[in-house]
Coordinates of C-alpha atoms and ligand atoms in Angstrom, one line a residue:
M177 CA -99.2 12.4 -74.7
T178 CA -97.4 8.9 -76.3
E179 CA -99.9 6.2 -77.6
T180 CA -100.5 3.0 -75.6
K181 CA -98.6 0.5 -77.3
E182 CA -99.5 -3.6 -76.5
I183 CA -97.2 -5.6 -75.1
L184 CA -97.7 -10.0 -75.3
V185 CA -96.4 -12.1 -72.9
L186 CA -95.4 -15.4 -73.9
P187 CA -94.3 -17.3 -71.2
G188 CA -94.0 -20.3 -73.0
D189 CA -92.7 -23.8 -71.5
G190 CA -90.3 -24.8 -68.4
I191 CA -87.9 -22.1 -67.7
G192 CA -89.8 -19.9 -69.6
T193 CA -92.2 -19.6 -67.1
E194 CA -89.6 -18.3 -64.2
V195 CA -87.9 -15.7 -66.4
V196 CA -90.3 -13.9 -68.1
P197 CA -92.5 -12.7 -65.7
V198 CA -89.3 -11.7 -64.0
A199 CA -88.3 -9.7 -67.1
R200 CA -91.9 -7.9 -67.3
E201 CA -91.5 -6.7 -63.6
V202 CA -88.4 -5.3 -64.7
M203 CA -89.9 -4.2 -67.8
E204 CA -92.9 -2.5 -66.4
S205 CA -91.3 -0.3 -64.1
V206 CA -89.0 0.6 -66.5
A207 CA -91.8 2.1 -68.8
R208 CA -93.1 3.4 -65.7
R209 CA -89.8 5.4 -65.2
Y210 CA -89.0 6.6 -69.0
D211 CA -92.7 7.6 -69.3
V212 CA -93.4 4.2 -72.3
P213 CA -97.2 3.9 -72.2
L214 CA -97.7 0.0 -72.3
R215 CA -100.8 -2.3 -72.3
F216 CA -100.0 -5.9 -71.6
T217 CA -101.6 -9.0 -72.7
E218 CA -100.6 -12.7 -72.0
G219 CA -101.0 -15.5 -73.9
L220 CA -100.6 -19.4 -74.7
V221 CA -97.3 -21.0 -76.7
G222 CA -95.3 -23.9 -77.1
G223 CA -96.0 -27.6 -75.0
I224 CA -98.4 -25.2 -72.6
A225 CA -101.0 -24.1 -75.9
I226 CA -101.0 -28.0 -76.9
D227 CA -101.5 -29.5 -73.4
Q228 CA -104.6 -26.5 -72.7
T229 CA -105.8 -26.1 -76.9
G230 CA -104.1 -29.2 -78.7
N231 CA -102.5 -26.3 -80.8
P232 CA -98.8 -24.8 -80.2
L233 CA -99.9 -21.2 -81.7
P234 CA -103.9 -20.9 -80.5
G235 CA -106.0 -18.5 -83.0
E236 CA -106.2 -16.3 -79.9
T237 CA -102.6 -16.2 -79.8
L238 CA -101.7 -15.2 -83.1
A239 CA -104.6 -12.6 -83.1
K240 CA -102.8 -10.9 -80.0
A241 CA -99.7 -11.5 -81.7
V242 CA -100.9 -9.3 -84.9
E243 CA -102.5 -6.5 -82.8
A244 CA -99.3 -5.9 -80.2
R245 CA -96.7 -3.7 -81.1
A246 CA -94.2 -6.2 -79.5
V247 CA -93.7 -9.9 -78.3
L248 CA -91.8 -10.8 -75.0
L249 CA -91.3 -14.7 -75.5
G250 CA -89.7 -17.5 -73.2
A251 CA -89.0 -20.5 -74.5
V252 CA -90.7 -23.9 -76.0
G253 CA -90.6 -27.5 -75.8
G254 CA -90.0 -30.0 -73.1
P255 CA -89.2 -33.8 -72.7
K256 CA -93.0 -34.2 -72.5
W257 CA -94.2 -33.0 -76.6
D258 CA -90.5 -34.5 -78.3
D259 CA -92.4 -37.4 -79.8
L260 CA -95.3 -35.7 -80.7
P261 CA -95.0 -35.3 -85.1
T262 CA -92.9 -32.3 -86.7
L263 CA -96.0 -30.5 -87.2
Q264 CA -97.3 -30.7 -84.3
R265 CA -94.4 -30.0 -81.8
P266 CA -93.9 -26.5 -79.4
E267 CA -91.5 -25.2 -82.2
R268 CA -94.3 -24.9 -84.5
G269 CA -96.0 -22.3 -82.0
L270 CA -92.3 -20.2 -82.6
L271 CA -92.0 -21.0 -86.3
G272 CA -95.6 -20.0 -86.9
L273 CA -95.2 -16.3 -85.4
R274 CA -91.9 -15.6 -87.5
S275 CA -93.7 -16.4 -90.4
E276 CA -97.0 -15.1 -89.4
L277 CA -95.7 -11.6 -88.9
A278 CA -93.2 -11.7 -91.5
L279 CA -90.1 -11.1 -89.4
F280 CA -87.5 -11.3 -91.9
A281 CA -84.7 -9.7 -90.2
N282 CA -83.2 -11.4 -87.0
L283 CA -81.1 -9.7 -84.6
R284 CA -78.3 -11.4 -82.3
P285 CA -76.0 -9.3 -80.3
A286 CA -73.1 -10.7 -79.3
L287 CA -72.0 -8.6 -75.9
L288 CA -69.7 -9.8 -73.1
F289 CA -69.8 -7.5 -70.0
A290 CA -66.4 -7.4 -68.8
P291 CA -67.1 -8.4 -65.5
L292 CA -68.1 -11.9 -67.5
A293 CA -64.9 -11.8 -70.0
A294 CA -63.5 -14.8 -68.0
A295 CA -66.0 -17.3 -69.0
S296 CA -65.2 -16.7 -72.6
S297 CA -63.6 -19.7 -74.1
L298 CA -61.4 -16.9 -75.7
K299 CA -58.8 -14.7 -73.8
P300 CA -60.4 -11.9 -71.8
E301 CA -58.2 -9.6 -73.5
L302 CA -59.8 -10.3 -76.9
V303 CA -63.5 -10.4 -75.8
A304 CA -63.7 -7.8 -72.8
D305 CA -66.7 -5.1 -73.9
L306 CA -67.2 -7.1 -77.2
D307 CA -70.3 -5.6 -78.8
I308 CA -71.4 -7.1 -82.1
L309 CA -74.5 -7.3 -84.0
I310 CA -75.4 -10.4 -86.0
V311 CA -78.0 -9.4 -88.2
R312 CA -79.6 -12.6 -90.4
E313 CA -82.1 -12.6 -92.9
L314 CA -84.5 -14.9 -91.2
T315 CA -87.7 -15.9 -94.0
G316 CA -85.8 -16.8 -97.1
G317 CA -82.3 -18.2 -98.5
I318 CA -81.7 -21.7 -98.9
Y319 CA -84.1 -23.0 -95.8
F320 CA -86.9 -21.8 -97.7
G321 CA -85.8 -21.9 -101.3
E322 CA -88.0 -24.2 -103.7
P323 CA -87.5 -27.0 -105.4
R324 CA -86.3 -29.0 -102.5
G325 CA -86.4 -32.9 -101.8
I326 CA -84.6 -35.8 -102.1
E327 CA -85.3 -37.7 -104.9
T328 CA -84.2 -40.7 -107.2
V329 CA -82.1 -41.0 -109.9
D330 CA -80.8 -43.7 -111.5
N331 CA -81.6 -46.0 -109.2
E332 CA -79.9 -43.5 -106.0
R333 CA -81.1 -40.6 -103.7
R334 CA -79.8 -37.6 -104.4
G335 CA -81.1 -34.8 -102.0
F336 CA -81.3 -30.5 -102.8
N337 CA -82.2 -27.3 -102.1
T338 CA -82.4 -23.9 -103.6
Y339 CA -80.5 -21.2 -102.3
V340 CA -82.4 -18.3 -103.3
Y341 CA -82.3 -14.5 -103.0
S342 CA -84.5 -11.5 -104.2
E343 CA -82.9 -8.2 -104.9
H344 CA -85.9 -6.6 -102.6
E345 CA -84.9 -9.2 -100.1
I346 CA -81.3 -8.1 -99.9
D347 CA -82.0 -4.7 -100.0
R348 CA -84.6 -4.8 -97.0
I349 CA -82.5 -6.6 -95.3
A350 CA -79.0 -4.4 -96.0
R351 CA -81.5 -1.6 -95.1
V352 CA -82.0 -3.1 -91.7
A353 CA -78.4 -3.0 -91.2
F354 CA -77.7 -0.3 -92.4
D355 CA -79.6 1.5 -90.0
L356 CA -78.5 -0.2 -87.2
A357 CA -74.4 0.3 -88.1
R358 CA -75.5 4.0 -88.2
K359 CA -77.1 4.0 -84.9
R360 CA -73.9 1.9 -84.0
G361 CA -70.2 2.6 -84.6
G362 CA -70.5 3.4 -88.0
R363 CA -69.5 0.0 -89.5
L364 CA -70.7 -3.1 -91.8
C365 CA -69.6 -6.1 -92.2
S366 CA -71.8 -7.9 -95.3
V367 CA -70.9 -12.1 -94.9
D368 CA -71.7 -13.9 -98.8
K369 CA -69.8 -16.4 -100.7
A370 CA -69.6 -14.7 -104.1
N371 CA -66.5 -16.4 -105.0
V372 CA -68.1 -19.0 -106.1
L373 CA -72.2 -18.4 -105.5
E374 CA -73.9 -16.8 -108.1
V375 CA -77.2 -15.7 -105.4
T376 CA -74.2 -13.9 -103.0
Q377 CA -72.7 -12.3 -105.7
L378 CA -76.4 -10.6 -106.4
W379 CA -76.2 -10.3 -102.6
R380 CA -72.6 -8.0 -103.0
E381 CA -74.4 -6.2 -105.9
V382 CA -77.5 -5.0 -104.1
V383 CA -75.8 -4.3 -100.2
T384 CA -73.3 -2.3 -102.2
R385 CA -75.7 -0.2 -104.3
V386 CA -78.2 0.2 -101.0
G387 CA -74.7 1.6 -99.2
G388 CA -74.4 4.6 -102.2
D389 CA -77.8 5.6 -99.5
Y390 CA -75.5 5.4 -96.3
P391 CA -72.0 7.5 -97.1
D392 CA -71.8 7.9 -93.7
V393 CA -71.2 4.2 -92.6
A394 CA -67.9 2.3 -93.9
L395 CA -68.9 -1.4 -95.9
S396 CA -66.8 -3.6 -96.3
H397 CA -67.5 -7.6 -97.7
M398 CA -66.1 -10.8 -96.3
Y399 CA -65.7 -14.4 -97.2
V400 CA -68.3 -16.7 -95.3
D401 CA -65.4 -19.2 -94.1
N402 CA -63.1 -15.9 -93.1
A403 CA -65.8 -14.2 -90.9
G404 CA -66.0 -17.6 -89.4
M405 CA -62.3 -17.1 -88.4
Q406 CA -62.2 -13.6 -87.6
L407 CA -65.0 -14.0 -84.8
V408 CA -62.6 -16.0 -83.2
R409 CA -59.2 -14.6 -83.4
E410 CA -60.6 -11.1 -83.2
P411 CA -64.1 -10.7 -82.8
K412 CA -63.7 -6.7 -81.9
Q413 CA -62.7 -6.0 -85.2
F414 CA -66.7 -6.2 -85.7
D415 CA -69.2 -3.9 -85.4
V416 CA -72.5 -4.4 -87.6
M417 CA -72.1 -8.0 -89.9
V418 CA -75.4 -8.5 -92.3
T419 CA -75.9 -11.9 -94.0
G420 CA -78.2 -14.9 -95.5
N421 CA -80.4 -16.9 -93.1
M422 CA -77.7 -20.3 -93.5
F423 CA -74.2 -18.1 -92.6
G424 CA -75.9 -16.1 -90.2
D425 CA -77.3 -19.1 -88.5
I426 CA -73.9 -20.3 -87.6
L427 CA -72.0 -17.3 -87.4
S428 CA -74.1 -16.2 -84.7
D429 CA -73.9 -19.3 -82.5
V430 CA -69.8 -18.8 -82.8
A431 CA -70.5 -15.2 -82.1
A432 CA -72.9 -16.5 -79.4
M433 CA -69.9 -18.6 -77.7
L434 CA -67.7 -15.8 -77.3
T435 CA -69.9 -14.1 -74.4
G436 CA -69.5 -17.1 -72.9
S437 CA -73.4 -18.3 -71.5
L438 CA -76.2 -18.9 -73.2
G439 CA -78.2 -17.5 -70.2
M440 CA -76.7 -13.4 -71.2
L441 CA -77.8 -13.7 -75.2
P442 CA -80.4 -12.0 -75.6
S443 CA -82.5 -11.6 -79.3
A444 CA -85.0 -9.5 -81.6
S445 CA -86.7 -10.9 -85.0
L446 CA -88.3 -7.7 -86.6
A447 CA -90.6 -7.2 -89.1
A448 CA -90.7 -4.1 -92.0
D449 CA -92.7 -2.0 -89.3
G450 CA -91.0 -2.0 -86.6
K451 CA -93.1 -4.5 -84.6
G452 CA -90.8 -7.2 -83.1
L453 CA -90.0 -10.5 -80.9
Y454 CA -88.2 -10.6 -78.3
E455 CA -87.1 -13.4 -77.0
P456 CA -83.9 -15.1 -74.8
V457 CA -81.3 -17.3 -77.4
H458 CA -81.7 -20.3 -75.1
G459 CA -84.4 -22.6 -75.1
S460 CA -86.5 -24.2 -71.9
A461 CA -83.8 -25.7 -70.0
P462 CA -85.7 -28.4 -68.2
D463 CA -82.8 -29.6 -66.9
I464 CA -83.3 -26.8 -64.1
A465 CA -86.9 -25.9 -64.4
G466 CA -89.4 -25.2 -61.7
Q467 CA -86.0 -24.7 -59.5
D468 CA -85.2 -21.1 -59.2
K469 CA -82.2 -21.4 -61.1
A470 CA -82.1 -19.8 -64.6
N471 CA -80.4 -16.8 -65.6
P472 CA -82.9 -14.2 -66.2
L473 CA -80.2 -11.5 -67.5
A474 CA -81.3 -12.7 -71.6
T475 CA -84.5 -12.5 -71.4
I476 CA -83.9 -8.9 -69.6
L477 CA -81.8 -8.0 -72.1
S478 CA -84.4 -8.7 -74.7
V479 CA -85.9 -6.4 -72.8
A480 CA -83.7 -3.9 -73.4
M481 CA -84.0 -4.6 -77.4
M482 CA -87.4 -4.8 -77.2
F483 CA -87.7 -0.5 -75.8
R484 CA -84.7 0.5 -78.3
Y485 CA -86.6 -1.4 -81.6
S486 CA -90.0 -1.2 -81.5
L487 CA -91.0 1.2 -78.5
D488 CA -88.6 3.8 -79.7
A489 CA -87.2 4.7 -76.5
P490 CA -83.0 3.9 -76.1
A491 CA -82.8 5.6 -72.7
A492 CA -84.7 3.0 -71.4
A493 CA -82.8 0.2 -72.9
D494 CA -79.4 2.1 -71.8
A495 CA -80.5 2.2 -68.5
I496 CA -81.7 -1.6 -68.6
E497 CA -78.2 -2.8 -70.0
A498 CA -75.9 -0.3 -67.3
A499 CA -78.3 -2.0 -64.4
V500 CA -77.2 -5.2 -65.5
N501 CA -73.2 -4.4 -65.4
A502 CA -73.7 -3.1 -62.2
V503 CA -75.1 -6.1 -61.1
L504 CA -72.7 -8.1 -62.7
D505 CA -70.1 -5.8 -61.0
A506 CA -71.2 -6.5 -57.7
G507 CA -70.9 -10.0 -58.3
Y508 CA -74.1 -11.3 -58.5
R509 CA -74.3 -14.7 -60.7
T510 CA -76.4 -17.7 -61.6
G511 CA -75.2 -20.5 -61.1
D512 CA -74.3 -20.7 -65.2
I513 CA -71.9 -17.3 -64.8
A514 CA -70.7 -18.4 -61.6
R515 CA -67.2 -19.2 -62.6
A516 CA -65.3 -17.0 -60.0
S517 CA -63.6 -14.3 -61.5
A518 CA -60.1 -13.5 -59.6
D519 CA -61.3 -9.9 -59.0
V520 CA -64.7 -9.8 -57.5
E521 CA -66.5 -11.7 -54.9
V522 CA -69.4 -14.4 -56.3
R523 CA -72.6 -13.6 -54.8
L524 CA -74.3 -16.4 -56.4
V525 CA -78.1 -16.1 -56.5
G526 CA -81.5 -17.6 -58.4
T527 CA -83.5 -16.4 -61.2
R528 CA -85.9 -14.1 -58.4
E529 CA -83.3 -12.7 -56.7
M530 CA -81.2 -11.5 -59.8
G531 CA -83.9 -10.0 -61.1
D532 CA -84.5 -7.8 -57.5
Q533 CA -80.5 -7.1 -57.7
V534 CA -81.9 -5.5 -61.1
H535 CA -84.3 -3.4 -59.6
K536 CA -82.6 -2.2 -57.1
A537 CA -79.4 -1.2 -59.5
L538 CA -82.2 0.2 -61.6
E539 CA -83.0 2.3 -58.9
E540 CA -79.3 3.3 -58.0
L541 CA -78.6 4.4 -61.5
P542 CA -78.2 8.6 -61.8
Ligands
LIG793 P1 -81.4 -24.8 -73.7 O1 -81.0 -24.1 -74.1 O2 -83.0 -24.8 -73.4 O3 -80.4 -25.9 -73.1 C1 -79.4 -25.9 -73.2 C2 -78.1 -25.9 -71.7 O4 -77.7 -24.3 -71.5 C3 -79.2 -26.2 -70.2 O5 -78.1 -26.9 -69.2 C4 -79.9 -25.5 -69.7 O6 -79.7 -25.9 -68.3 C5 -78.8 -24.3 -69.6 N1 -79.2 -23.0 -69.7 C6 -80.3 -22.6 -70.8 N2 -80.7 -21.4 -70.5 C7 -80.4 -21.3 -69.3 C8 -80.8 -20.0 -68.4 N3 -81.4 -19.1 -68.8 N4 -79.8 -19.7 -66.9 C9 -79.4 -21.2 -66.7 N5 -79.2 -22.3 -67.5 C10 -79.5 -22.0 -68.8 O7 -81.6 -25.9 -74.4 P2 -81.2 -27.5 -74.9 O8 -81.6 -28.0 -73.4 O9 -81.1 -28.5 -76.4 O10 -83.3 -27.8 -75.0 C11 -84.2 -27.9 -74.0 C12 -85.6 -27.5 -74.6 O11 -85.9 -26.4 -75.3 C13 -85.8 -28.4 -76.1 O12 -86.9 -29.1 -75.8 C14 -85.3 -27.9 -77.0 O13 -86.4 -28.3 -78.4 C15 -85.9 -26.4 -76.5 N6 -85.5 -25.2 -77.1 C16 -85.9 -24.2 -77.1 C17 -85.8 -22.8 -77.8 C18 -86.8 -21.5 -78.5 O14 -88.0 -22.0 -77.2 N7 -86.3 -20.3 -79.3 C19 -84.3 -23.1 -78.4 C20 -83.5 -24.4 -78.2 C21 -84.2 -25.2 -77.7

């Protein structure tokens, strides 16, 4: 009998409270169907946690997160908490979870379901069936390097940050990326700026060395400026990309926009033991919160990633993705992805109805 795994559910704020329950229902029914024994707990994070406990990441939530195999998070933040000092804001809850759980690998797929190709800013033929995975190092690099600050020198202020990576940090993120490439198309592109920055010369050297353990994965290297160009010129040339924190931050957003809508983008952040935090890329969308308008598919696709990367149930993940594709194929759209496409009659639906359609599609899968 497989061990029961603990899942912590953190809806958070705004549309997080609408999309997470829908995704959780999908998760429960897929878990039953594929015999993945799960136990769910809920917790507070973000603005709602500030309102109820005074802390965006209450100790109780953190303790549950440490116990859990995986965390499903909606979104945090909203205008109500915008005036709080930086260290007390809802986002602190999320940053605290990332650092306390040592989530060093951020996985951002840029997946474009063919029925949505018209929503991209690129020509449909360039992006139809796009499937890239960007692996971003999340806990090091220039965002965390010391020393950092603003100082006064010769009566003038100057700002400085330190771009630093140690070999073990590069080694472990490279291994995550090679392992993923091995399970996907077998190609890995490492992105750096090795023509200018010593830290990324070391990056390239270590990634190449790790590549010696993965002879079955085709490794290439690309400078970050070229990678930006190639992502909009011919995105389907990529399978898995791996890069540091800052380059990954920028490139994953570029890749995301190739797919057209924030409401479709899942993400995962993983620790060394396969434990993970899964969340849609979008925020709490205060402009549509509470109106049953939010697209739940980014969160549902985050659940698919959870089955694949933390619960070792790839068949369950495939089923969710196939169901989402079937629902889109049948023309169901939330407002954010409703731009009419020539070959399908669009059926505008709300958050709950979209979830129901995914359920139905799951039941109809062979
Ligand atoms: P946002 O992602 O919340 O919204 C941007 C736009 O996209 C809005 O017009 C929104 O209606 C739309 N949108 C987003 N998700 C959607 C969905 N699932 N379905 C349909 N439409 C969707 O970004 P924002 O407006 O810049 O930020 C709003 C709040 O969310 C802020 O408080 C911000 O700090 C917070 N935020 C949180 C996270 C997170 O929790 N990871 C990420 C980004 C922003």
